[in-house]
Coordinates of C-alpha atoms and ligand atoms in Angstrom, one line a residue:
Chain A
M1 CA -3.7 10.0 2.6
I2 CA -2.9 8.4 -0.9
D3 CA -1.0 11.5 -1.7
V4 CA 1.2 11.2 1.4
F5 CA 1.6 7.3 0.9
V6 CA 2.7 7.6 -2.7
A7 CA 5.0 10.9 -2.0
G8 CA 6.6 8.9 1.0
L9 CA 7.2 5.8 -1.2
R10 CA 8.7 8.2 -4.3
A11 CA 11.0 9.8 -1.8
N12 CA 12.2 6.3 -0.8
S13 CA 13.0 5.3 -4.2
C14 CA 9.8 3.4 -5.2
T15 CA 8.1 3.8 -8.4
V16 CA 4.3 4.3 -7.9
S17 CA 1.4 4.1 -10.4
G18 CA -2.3 4.3 -10.2
P19 CA -4.7 4.1 -8.5
M20 CA -6.3 2.5 -11.4
N21 CA -8.9 -0.4 -12.0
T22 CA -8.1 -4.0 -12.2
D23 CA -7.5 -4.0 -15.9
E24 CA -5.3 -1.2 -16.3
A25 CA -3.4 -2.6 -13.0
R26 CA -3.0 -6.2 -15.1
A27 CA -2.1 -4.4 -18.2
T28 CA 0.5 -2.4 -16.2
V29 CA 2.1 -5.3 -14.3
V30 CA 2.1 -7.2 -17.6
E31 CA 3.9 -4.4 -19.5
R32 CA 6.4 -4.0 -16.9
A33 CA 7.3 -7.7 -16.6
S34 CA 7.2 -8.7 -20.2
A35 CA 10.8 -7.6 -20.6
H36 CA 12.0 -10.5 -18.4
L37 CA 12.2 -14.0 -19.2
L38 CA 11.4 -15.7 -15.7
V39 CA 8.8 -13.9 -13.4
A40 CA 7.9 -15.1 -9.9
C41 CA 4.3 -14.6 -8.9
N42 CA 2.5 -15.0 -5.7
D43 CA -1.0 -16.5 -5.3
D44 CA -2.1 -13.3 -3.2
V45 CA -1.9 -10.7 -6.2
P46 CA -5.4 -9.3 -6.2
L47 CA -5.5 -9.3 -10.3
P48 CA -7.3 -12.2 -11.7
A49 CA -5.8 -13.8 -15.0
L50 CA -2.5 -12.2 -14.3
V51 CA -0.6 -15.5 -14.6
D52 CA -2.4 -16.2 -17.9
G53 CA -1.7 -12.6 -19.3
L54 CA 1.9 -13.1 -18.6
R55 CA 2.1 -16.5 -20.1
Q56 CA 0.2 -15.1 -23.3
R57 CA 3.0 -12.4 -23.5
G58 CA 5.5 -15.3 -23.7
V59 CA 7.1 -14.8 -19.9
E60 CA 7.5 -17.6 -17.9
V61 CA 5.8 -17.5 -14.7
L62 CA 7.0 -19.6 -11.6
T63 CA 4.2 -19.9 -8.7
P64 CA 4.7 -21.2 -5.2
G65 CA 3.0 -24.2 -6.1
D66 CA 5.5 -25.2 -8.6
P67 CA 8.0 -28.2 -7.3
A68 CA 10.6 -26.3 -8.8
W69 CA 10.1 -23.1 -6.9
A70 CA 12.9 -23.0 -4.5
E71 CA 15.3 -24.1 -7.1
R72 CA 14.4 -21.6 -9.7
L73 CA 13.5 -18.6 -7.8
A74 CA 17.1 -17.4 -8.0
D75 CA 17.0 -17.2 -11.7
A76 CA 13.7 -14.9 -11.5
E77 CA 14.2 -11.3 -12.3
V78 CA 10.8 -10.1 -11.1
G79 CA 8.7 -10.9 -8.1
I80 CA 5.1 -9.8 -8.0
T81 CA 3.2 -9.9 -4.7
G82 CA 0.0 -8.6 -3.1
A83 CA 0.0 -6.9 0.2
R84 CA -1.9 -7.5 3.5
L85 CA -2.0 -3.8 4.2
A86 CA -0.2 -0.6 3.7
V87 CA 0.4 2.7 5.9
A88 CA 0.8 6.1 4.7
Q89 CA 2.9 7.4 7.5
P90 CA 5.6 6.4 7.4
S91 CA 4.9 5.1 4.0
A92 CA 5.2 1.0 4.0
I93 CA 3.6 -1.8 2.6
A94 CA 3.3 -5.1 4.6
L95 CA 3.5 -8.7 3.2
A96 CA 2.2 -11.6 5.0
A97 CA 3.7 -14.8 4.6
A98 CA 1.4 -17.7 3.6
P99 CA 1.5 -21.0 1.7
G100 CA 0.8 -19.1 -1.4
A101 CA 2.7 -15.9 -0.6
P102 CA 6.3 -17.0 0.2
R103 CA 8.9 -14.5 2.0
S104 CA 11.4 -14.6 -0.7
T105 CA 9.2 -13.4 -3.9
S106 CA 9.8 -9.9 -2.5
L107 CA 13.5 -10.5 -1.6
V108 CA 15.4 -12.6 -4.0
P109 CA 14.5 -11.0 -7.6
S110 CA 16.0 -7.6 -8.5
V111 CA 12.6 -6.1 -9.1
H112 CA 9.5 -6.2 -6.8
I113 CA 6.2 -5.5 -8.1
C114 CA 3.7 -5.1 -5.5
V115 CA -0.1 -4.8 -6.2
V116 CA -1.6 -2.8 -3.1
R117 CA -5.4 -2.2 -2.8
V118 CA -6.5 1.4 -1.9
D119 CA -8.8 -0.1 0.6
D120 CA -5.9 -1.5 2.4
L121 CA -4.3 1.7 3.0
L122 CA -4.3 2.9 6.6
P123 CA -3.2 6.2 7.7
T124 CA -0.3 5.7 10.5
L125 CA 1.7 2.7 11.5
A126 CA 0.7 3.2 15.0
D127 CA -3.0 2.9 14.0
A128 CA -2.2 -0.2 11.7
M129 CA -0.2 -1.9 14.6
I130 CA -3.4 -2.0 17.0
G131 CA -5.3 -3.5 14.4
V132 CA -2.6 -6.0 13.2
A133 CA -1.9 -7.1 16.8
A134 CA -5.6 -7.8 17.6
G135 CA -5.9 -10.3 14.5
E136 CA -4.0 -13.6 13.9
M137 CA -0.2 -13.0 13.2
P138 CA 1.3 -14.9 10.1
S139 CA 4.6 -16.6 10.6
A140 CA 6.2 -13.3 9.1
L141 CA 5.0 -10.1 8.2
T142 CA 7.3 -8.0 6.5
W143 CA 7.1 -4.2 6.2
I144 CA 8.9 -2.7 3.0
G145 CA 9.5 0.9 2.7
G146 CA 11.5 0.8 -0.5
P147 CA 14.4 -1.0 -2.6
S148 CA 17.2 -2.7 -0.5
R149 CA 19.7 0.1 0.7
T150 CA 22.9 0.6 2.6
G151 CA 24.5 3.8 4.1
D152 CA 27.6 1.6 4.8
L153 CA 29.8 3.1 2.4
E154 CA 30.6 6.6 3.7
M155 CA 27.1 7.2 4.6
I156 CA 26.0 7.7 1.2
T157 CA 22.9 5.5 0.1
T158 CA 23.5 2.7 -2.2
L159 CA 20.4 0.6 -3.5
G160 CA 20.1 -3.1 -4.0
V161 CA 22.6 -4.4 -1.7
H162 CA 20.9 -7.6 -0.7
G163 CA 17.3 -7.4 -1.6
P164 CA 15.6 -5.9 -4.8
R165 CA 17.2 -2.7 -6.5
A166 CA 13.7 -1.8 -7.6
V167 CA 10.3 -1.7 -5.9
E168 CA 7.5 -0.8 -8.1
I169 CA 3.9 -0.3 -6.3
V170 CA 0.7 -0.5 -8.4
L171 CA -2.3 0.9 -6.6
L172 CA -5.6 -0.9 -7.2
D173 CA -9.0 1.0 -6.3
Chain B
M1 CA 36.8 10.5 7.5
L2 CA 34.5 10.0 10.3
Q3 CA 33.9 13.5 10.4
R4 CA 32.8 13.6 6.6
A5 CA 30.6 10.4 7.3
L6 CA 28.9 11.9 10.5
H7 CA 28.3 15.1 8.4
N8 CA 26.3 13.2 5.8
L9 CA 24.6 11.6 8.7
D10 CA 23.8 14.9 10.4
R11 CA 22.1 16.2 7.1
R12 CA 19.8 13.4 6.8
L13 CA 19.0 13.3 10.4
R14 CA 18.2 17.2 10.2
T15 CA 15.6 16.5 7.4
A16 CA 14.0 13.6 9.3
G17 CA 13.5 16.2 12.2
E18 CA 10.2 17.3 10.5
S19 CA 8.7 13.6 10.9
A20 CA 6.0 12.7 13.5
A21 CA 8.5 10.6 15.6
A22 CA 10.6 13.7 16.1
H23 CA 7.9 15.1 18.2
P24 CA 8.2 15.4 22.1
D25 CA 5.1 14.1 22.6
W26 CA 6.2 11.0 20.9
K27 CA 9.2 10.5 22.9
D28 CA 7.1 10.8 25.9
R29 CA 4.9 8.1 24.8
A30 CA 8.1 6.0 24.0
A31 CA 9.8 6.8 27.2
A32 CA 6.8 5.7 29.1
I33 CA 6.3 2.3 27.1
R34 CA 10.0 1.6 28.0
R35 CA 9.5 2.4 31.8
E36 CA 6.5 0.4 32.0
T37 CA 8.4 -2.8 30.9
L38 CA 11.0 -2.2 33.2
L39 CA 8.6 -2.0 36.1
D40 CA 8.1 -5.6 35.7
L41 CA 10.7 -7.1 33.3
D42 CA 10.5 -10.4 34.8
G43 CA 6.8 -10.5 34.4
W44 CA 7.0 -9.5 30.8
L45 CA 9.7 -11.9 30.2
D46 CA 7.7 -14.9 31.3
R47 CA 4.7 -13.7 29.3
L48 CA 7.0 -13.5 26.2
E49 CA 8.3 -16.9 26.8
H50 CA 4.6 -18.3 27.1
S51 CA 3.7 -16.5 23.8
L52 CA 6.6 -17.8 22.1
V53 CA 6.3 -21.5 23.3
A54 CA 2.5 -21.5 22.3
R55 CA 3.9 -20.5 18.7
G56 CA 6.2 -23.3 18.7
V57 CA 9.7 -21.3 19.1
H58 CA 12.2 -22.6 21.7
V59 CA 13.4 -20.3 24.4
H60 CA 16.8 -20.6 26.1
R61 CA 17.8 -18.3 28.9
A62 CA 21.1 -17.3 29.3
S63 CA 22.7 -15.5 32.3
T64 CA 26.2 -15.0 31.3
P65 CA 27.8 -14.6 27.7
A66 CA 29.4 -18.1 28.1
D67 CA 26.1 -19.5 28.5
A68 CA 24.5 -17.8 25.5
R69 CA 27.5 -19.1 23.5
R70 CA 27.2 -22.6 24.6
V71 CA 23.6 -22.6 23.9
V72 CA 24.2 -21.4 20.1
V73 CA 27.3 -23.5 19.5
E74 CA 25.5 -26.7 21.0
L75 CA 22.4 -26.1 18.7
A76 CA 24.9 -25.6 15.9
Q77 CA 26.7 -28.8 16.5
A78 CA 23.7 -31.1 17.1
R79 CA 22.3 -30.0 13.8
G80 CA 25.7 -30.5 11.8
A81 CA 25.7 -27.3 10.7
R82 CA 28.8 -25.8 8.9
T83 CA 28.0 -22.3 7.7
V84 CA 26.2 -19.8 9.6
V85 CA 25.1 -16.5 8.4
K86 CA 24.8 -13.4 10.9
S87 CA 22.9 -10.3 10.7
K88 CA 24.2 -7.2 12.4
S89 CA 23.5 -7.3 16.2
M90 CA 25.2 -5.8 19.2
A91 CA 24.0 -8.7 21.2
T92 CA 26.1 -11.1 19.3
E93 CA 29.0 -8.9 19.3
E94 CA 28.4 -8.4 23.2
I95 CA 28.8 -12.3 23.5
D96 CA 31.6 -12.4 21.0
L97 CA 29.6 -15.2 19.4
G98 CA 31.3 -14.9 15.8
N99 CA 34.4 -16.3 17.3
A100 CA 33.1 -18.6 19.5
L101 CA 31.4 -20.5 16.4
E102 CA 34.8 -20.2 14.6
D103 CA 36.5 -21.7 17.4
A104 CA 33.7 -24.7 17.2
G105 CA 35.0 -25.2 13.7
L106 CA 32.0 -23.5 12.0
T107 CA 32.3 -20.5 9.3
S108 CA 30.5 -17.6 10.4
V109 CA 29.7 -14.8 8.0
E110 CA 28.4 -11.4 8.9
T111 CA 26.1 -10.2 6.3
D112 CA 25.4 -6.7 6.8
L113 CA 27.7 -5.0 4.2
G114 CA 29.6 -2.7 6.8
E115 CA 30.1 -5.6 9.2
Y116 CA 31.2 -7.6 6.4
I117 CA 33.8 -5.1 5.3
V118 CA 34.8 -4.9 9.0
Q119 CA 35.2 -8.7 9.4
L120 CA 37.2 -9.1 6.4
A121 CA 39.5 -6.2 7.4
G122 CA 40.0 -8.2 10.7
E123 CA 38.7 -5.1 12.7
R124 CA 35.8 -4.6 15.0
P125 CA 32.7 -2.2 14.2
S126 CA 33.2 1.5 15.0
H127 CA 29.6 2.3 15.2
M128 CA 26.5 0.6 16.0
I129 CA 24.4 1.5 13.1
T130 CA 27.0 2.0 10.5
P131 CA 30.0 -0.3 11.6
A132 CA 32.4 0.7 8.7
I133 CA 31.9 4.4 9.0
H134 CA 35.8 4.8 9.7
K135 CA 36.4 3.5 6.4
T136 CA 36.9 5.3 3.1
L137 CA 35.8 4.0 0.1
P138 CA 39.3 3.2 -1.5
Q139 CA 40.1 1.4 1.8
I140 CA 37.0 -0.6 1.4
R141 CA 37.8 -1.2 -2.2
D142 CA 41.4 -2.7 -1.1
V143 CA 39.5 -5.0 1.4
L144 CA 36.9 -6.5 -1.0
A145 CA 39.4 -6.6 -3.8
K146 CA 41.7 -8.8 -1.4
E147 CA 39.0 -11.0 -0.9
A148 CA 37.8 -11.1 -4.7
G149 CA 41.3 -12.1 -5.6
T150 CA 40.5 -9.4 -8.7
D151 CA 40.9 -5.7 -8.8
L152 CA 37.7 -3.8 -8.2
A153 CA 36.8 -0.3 -9.1
V154 CA 36.5 2.6 -6.6
D155 CA 32.9 2.9 -7.3
R156 CA 29.9 2.4 -4.7
E157 CA 27.5 0.3 -7.0
A158 CA 30.3 -1.8 -8.3
L159 CA 31.5 -2.8 -4.9
T160 CA 28.0 -3.2 -3.6
A161 CA 27.2 -5.4 -6.7
W162 CA 30.3 -7.7 -6.1
A163 CA 29.4 -8.1 -2.3
R164 CA 25.7 -8.8 -3.2
D165 CA 26.5 -11.8 -5.4
R166 CA 29.3 -13.1 -2.9
L167 CA 27.0 -13.0 0.1
R168 CA 23.9 -14.5 -2.0
G169 CA 26.2 -17.4 -2.2
E170 CA 26.7 -17.8 1.5
F171 CA 22.9 -17.4 2.3
L172 CA 22.2 -20.1 -0.1
R173 CA 24.9 -22.3 1.5
A174 CA 24.1 -21.5 5.1
D175 CA 22.7 -24.0 7.6
I176 CA 21.6 -21.5 10.2
G177 CA 20.7 -17.8 10.4
I178 CA 21.6 -15.7 13.5
T179 CA 20.0 -12.4 14.3
G180 CA 19.4 -10.1 17.1
V181 CA 16.2 -8.7 17.9
N182 CA 15.0 -5.2 18.1
F183 CA 11.8 -5.6 20.0
A184 CA 9.9 -8.6 21.2
A185 CA 6.4 -8.5 22.0
A186 CA 5.0 -10.2 25.0
D187 CA 1.3 -10.3 24.1
T188 CA 1.7 -12.1 20.6
G189 CA 5.0 -13.7 20.9
T190 CA 6.2 -11.6 18.0
L191 CA 10.0 -10.9 17.2
V192 CA 10.7 -7.4 15.5
L193 CA 13.6 -7.0 13.5
V194 CA 14.8 -3.9 11.9
T195 CA 17.0 -3.8 8.7
N196 CA 17.8 -1.8 5.6
E197 CA 19.6 -3.9 3.2
G198 CA 17.5 -7.2 3.5
N199 CA 20.2 -9.3 4.9
G200 CA 18.1 -9.9 8.0
R201 CA 15.5 -11.1 5.9
F202 CA 17.7 -13.6 4.3
C203 CA 18.9 -14.9 7.5
T204 CA 15.3 -15.5 8.6
T205 CA 14.1 -16.7 5.3
L206 CA 16.7 -19.4 3.7
P207 CA 18.5 -21.0 6.5
R208 CA 16.6 -24.2 7.9
V209 CA 17.3 -22.9 11.3
H210 CA 17.1 -19.3 12.7
I211 CA 18.5 -18.3 16.3
A212 CA 17.9 -15.0 17.7
V213 CA 19.8 -13.6 20.7
M214 CA 17.9 -11.3 22.6
P215 CA 19.0 -9.1 25.4
V216 CA 16.3 -9.3 28.1
E217 CA 15.4 -5.7 27.9
K218 CA 14.2 -6.0 24.3
V219 CA 10.8 -7.3 25.5
I220 CA 7.9 -4.8 24.9
P221 CA 4.5 -5.3 26.5
R222 CA 2.3 -5.2 23.5
L223 CA 3.1 -5.6 19.7
A224 CA 1.1 -2.4 19.2
D225 CA 3.9 -0.5 21.3
A226 CA 6.2 -1.4 18.1
G227 CA 4.1 1.3 16.1
I228 CA 5.6 4.1 18.3
L229 CA 9.0 2.7 18.9
L230 CA 9.8 1.7 15.5
P231 CA 9.6 5.3 13.7
L232 CA 11.3 6.6 16.8
L233 CA 14.1 4.2 16.6
T234 CA 14.7 4.7 12.8
T235 CA 14.2 8.2 12.8
H236 CA 16.9 8.7 15.4
A237 CA 19.2 6.0 14.0
T238 CA 19.2 6.9 10.3
G239 CA 17.1 9.7 9.9
Q240 CA 14.5 7.6 8.1
A241 CA 10.8 7.7 8.9
L242 CA 11.0 3.9 8.9
S243 CA 13.6 1.5 8.2
N244 CA 13.3 -0.2 4.8
Y245 CA 12.5 -3.6 6.1
V246 CA 10.8 -4.6 9.4
T247 CA 10.2 -8.1 9.8
M248 CA 7.7 -9.4 12.5
I249 CA 8.2 -13.0 13.0
S250 CA 5.8 -14.8 15.0
G251 CA 7.1 -18.6 14.8
P252 CA 8.6 -20.7 12.4
R253 CA 7.5 -21.8 9.0
R254 CA 3.9 -23.0 9.1
A255 CA 2.4 -26.0 7.3
G256 CA 2.4 -25.4 3.6
E257 CA 4.8 -22.5 3.5
V258 CA 7.6 -23.0 1.0
D259 CA 10.3 -20.9 2.9
G260 CA 11.2 -19.8 6.4
P261 CA 13.0 -21.7 8.8
D262 CA 11.7 -24.9 10.2
E263 CA 13.2 -24.1 13.7
L264 CA 13.1 -20.9 15.5
H265 CA 15.1 -20.4 18.8
V266 CA 15.2 -17.4 21.0
V267 CA 18.2 -17.0 23.6
F268 CA 17.3 -14.5 26.4
L269 CA 20.6 -12.9 27.3
D270 CA 20.7 -11.4 31.0
N271 CA 24.5 -10.8 31.4
R272 CA 24.1 -8.7 34.6
R273 CA 21.1 -6.8 33.4
R274 CA 18.4 -7.9 35.8
T275 CA 20.9 -6.8 38.5
L276 CA 20.4 -3.1 37.4
L277 CA 16.7 -3.1 38.2
G278 CA 15.9 -1.0 41.0
T279 CA 19.1 0.8 41.0
R280 CA 19.8 4.5 39.7
Y281 CA 21.0 2.6 36.2
E282 CA 17.9 1.1 35.7
E283 CA 16.8 3.3 33.1
M284 CA 19.9 2.3 30.9
L285 CA 17.6 -0.6 30.1
A286 CA 15.2 1.7 28.4
C287 CA 17.9 2.0 25.4
I288 CA 16.7 0.9 22.0
R289 CA 20.1 1.2 20.3
C290 CA 19.5 4.1 18.3
G291 CA 22.9 5.5 18.4
A292 CA 21.6 9.0 18.6
C293 CA 23.7 9.8 21.7
L294 CA 26.8 8.7 19.7
N295 CA 26.4 10.9 16.8
V296 CA 25.9 14.0 19.1
C297 CA 28.8 13.2 21.5
P298 CA 31.7 15.5 21.0
V299 CA 34.0 12.8 22.1
Y300 CA 32.8 10.2 19.9
R301 CA 32.9 12.4 16.9
N302 CA 36.7 12.9 17.7
V303 CA 38.0 9.8 18.7
S304 CA 35.8 7.3 16.7
G305 CA 34.1 4.0 18.3
H306 CA 37.6 2.0 18.3
A307 CA 38.9 4.3 20.9
Y308 CA 36.4 2.9 23.6
D309 CA 38.0 -0.5 23.2
S310 CA 34.5 -2.0 23.9
V311 CA 31.7 -3.2 22.1
Y312 CA 29.3 -0.4 23.1
S313 CA 31.0 2.9 22.5
G314 CA 29.8 6.6 22.7
P315 CA 27.9 7.8 25.8
M316 CA 25.6 4.6 26.1
G317 CA 29.0 2.6 25.8
K318 CA 30.5 4.7 28.6
V319 CA 27.5 3.7 30.9
L320 CA 26.8 0.3 29.8
T321 CA 30.0 -1.2 29.4
P322 CA 31.0 -0.9 33.1
L323 CA 27.6 -2.0 34.2
L324 CA 27.4 -5.0 32.1
S325 CA 31.1 -6.2 33.3
G326 CA 30.6 -5.4 36.9
G327 CA 33.1 -2.7 36.8
T328 CA 35.8 -5.0 35.2
E329 CA 35.6 -3.4 31.8
G330 CA 35.6 0.1 30.9
A331 CA 35.7 1.5 34.4
D332 CA 37.7 4.4 33.0
L333 CA 35.2 5.2 30.3
P334 CA 33.1 7.7 32.7
Y335 CA 36.0 9.6 32.9
G336 CA 36.3 10.3 29.1
S337 CA 33.3 12.6 29.1
T338 CA 33.1 16.4 28.8
L339 CA 29.7 16.1 30.8
C340 CA 28.1 18.5 28.2
H341 CA 24.6 16.3 28.5
A342 CA 24.3 16.5 24.9
C343 CA 23.7 12.5 24.8
S344 CA 20.7 13.2 27.4
D345 CA 19.1 15.8 25.1
A346 CA 19.6 13.7 22.0
C347 CA 18.3 10.2 23.6
P348 CA 14.9 9.4 22.2
V349 CA 13.6 7.5 25.3
K350 CA 15.0 10.1 27.8
I351 CA 18.0 8.3 29.4
P352 CA 19.9 10.5 31.7
L353 CA 23.1 9.4 30.2
G354 CA 25.1 12.7 31.5
D355 CA 23.7 11.8 35.0
M356 CA 24.7 8.3 34.7
I357 CA 28.3 9.1 33.6
L358 CA 28.9 11.3 36.6
A359 CA 27.2 8.9 39.1
L360 CA 29.5 5.9 37.6
R361 CA 32.7 8.0 38.3
A362 CA 31.6 7.9 42.1
D363 CA 30.5 4.1 41.8
V364 CA 33.1 2.6 39.9
P365 CA 36.6 3.1 40.8
D366 CA 38.9 4.6 38.2
P367 CA 41.3 1.8 37.5
H368 CA 43.9 4.5 36.2
S369 CA 44.4 6.6 39.3
G370 CA 48.2 5.5 38.7
A371 CA 47.9 6.7 35.3
R372 CA 46.5 10.0 36.6
R373 CA 49.4 10.7 38.9
R374 CA 51.8 10.1 35.9
R375 CA 49.7 12.6 34.1
R376 CA 50.0 15.1 36.9
I377 CA 54.0 14.8 37.0
F378 CA 54.1 15.3 33.0
W379 CA 51.7 18.5 33.2
T380 CA 54.0 19.7 36.0
V381 CA 57.0 19.1 33.9
W382 CA 55.4 20.7 30.7
A383 CA 54.3 23.9 32.6
R384 CA 57.9 24.4 33.9
A385 CA 59.4 23.9 30.4
W386 CA 57.1 25.9 28.4
S387 CA 57.2 29.0 30.8
T388 CA 60.7 29.9 29.6
P389 CA 61.4 30.6 25.7
S390 CA 64.3 28.4 25.6
G391 CA 62.3 25.5 27.1
Y392 CA 59.7 26.0 24.4
R393 CA 62.0 26.3 21.7
L394 CA 63.8 23.1 22.7
T395 CA 60.7 21.0 23.1
T396 CA 59.1 22.1 19.7
A397 CA 62.5 21.4 18.0
L398 CA 62.5 18.0 19.4
G399 CA 58.9 17.5 18.2
R400 CA 59.8 18.5 14.5
V401 CA 62.6 16.3 14.6
S402 CA 60.7 13.2 15.8
R403 CA 57.8 14.1 13.4
G404 CA 55.4 13.1 16.0
R405 CA 56.7 9.5 16.6
V406 CA 57.0 9.7 20.3
P407 CA 58.1 6.4 21.9
G408 CA 55.7 5.3 24.3
L409 CA 52.6 6.7 22.9
Q410 CA 51.5 3.6 21.0
A411 CA 48.6 2.9 23.2
W412 CA 47.2 6.4 22.4
T413 CA 48.3 6.4 18.6
S414 CA 47.0 2.9 17.7
T415 CA 43.4 4.4 17.7
R416 CA 44.1 8.0 17.2
E417 CA 46.4 10.4 15.3
L418 CA 48.8 12.6 16.8
P419 CA 48.9 16.1 15.2
R420 CA 51.9 16.4 13.1
P421 CA 54.1 19.4 14.0
A422 CA 54.7 22.0 11.4
R423 CA 58.1 21.5 9.3
E424 CA 59.2 24.7 10.5
S425 CA 58.3 27.0 13.5
F426 CA 56.6 30.0 13.0
R427 CA 59.7 31.8 14.8
D428 CA 62.1 30.3 12.2
R429 CA 59.9 31.4 9.2
W430 CA 59.7 35.0 10.7
A431 CA 63.5 35.3 11.2
K432 CA 64.2 33.9 7.8
E433 CA 61.5 36.2 6.1
H434 CA 62.9 39.3 8.0
A435 CA 66.5 38.7 7.8
Ligands
SF4_1 S1 21.1 5.6 25.1 FE1 19.2 6.6 24.2 S2 20.4 7.9 22.4 FE2 21.7 6.5 23.0 S3 21.6 4.5 21.8 FE3 20.4 4.4 23.6 S4 18.4 5.0 23.2 FE4 19.6 5.7 21.6

């Protein structure tokens, strides 16, 4: 199931790393983000001490509780989020909006890094929707299959039209 | 151009044929869900309204396009809105909402890249899923460069980057985001929106108010049904196993959340749809607007979307346009069909489009019976002329002299190209080369 998930995401122009443990995942995310000046990070990322790790590397971190969030988000180059769940077929991750998990973290910055727990992966969308519908719905549940794309220019795919140009998934086991 | 773009699409759709949603059983399940909905459409709508209201959503019922326009314009005016960002939606095209907003003094910006290009060019979309499919890259460059006021390269990435920056500004400025709805689940009160570019997400994230225009047949009984219908829709629309972004919205922003709209309004649009219930056209309301019937239609592939002169084109447009207008619009469309039934075979929810097109010929009188008589006279004259060698030579010579510019044909040539006659006839060349 993990293989199907990873293959599907890669076919959709995502980068995928893992499955790996918490320390490795934290190191991977910090490494990836350290090339950027300002990074937005949701509270639902399942990696303890991630924000400190980023700050130690000299990266400025914007969190949803920050009063300057709305104003400064447009300057963030990377958005880091967790995921409520993921499905292997068709391959997609699902993000639930919540006070610590704004919708725009995965939308406004050019790069979206999503940390997904392997335990949250379900085989198919049809199965997943039965469970989702039975639970409490968040104000917005956003399914993401890959970077923002358009086929509007002569039906040839172009990435990054409104949302992120790159989606990087880090799998956590 | 259209041929090339459709060819690219064909290739993608063929590779998607391997996905689960292309399986016949999957179509049966989807067709069953849609028909279950239609059996008690009013009941499901009441349930949907109830669930939405319980989530703090405002529901407005509009029976005509004019009612729907009035609801949206009044909401915008009451909030002192100036700019509206729109995400591509056939429903807002159907009620011509963009123009209504502009007439009311608001700025309305289409944010789907294809739709944005078409809006800047002052045209209308030619395909449901890819509105600018009729335009080549250099043509698109010209349209965007004119808006930019500077030169832009004929380069996909560069043009996309320019549009991204320009539209970002619009999203930040906008007071209201307007979208359609792909499905609305009656049990949970959830709106399901499908996009690839992310503009739909912006429209439902940044502006303070979100208004969704929902044709009544978009209701589905259960949110779980979306697990079946979504992969089916995207597989048949663009060949993707799932579209890039699917947003499931259950009410406005909640306490403590830092983004999302404060207010969410849904406009149920009827526009004669409910009068189709119980008629032989009822199943047309099962349509999920995937565009598969357009892509396989031999007529659509040759004449492109503009030739239909209606919001909905292709086979589904031939059926829907006369039905939604009560026969006053598009009554001639059912005649522009080869009745090959390729559309019926392609339709993922098994709508018998071919049968409906044929039935409409009987049910909606052809407004062009006068034109048909003229056509008969033309063909009689033509048959006479071309049955003698001298008549043939005379008419083809006239054709060459006029270079295909035949007076009185503008109605035809404004949306189609007339074949250009060769500079020299075969007879002349033969005579010259064998002299
Ligand atoms: S009629 Fe069928 S094939 Fe055509 S757009 Fe609707 S659902 Fe798709």
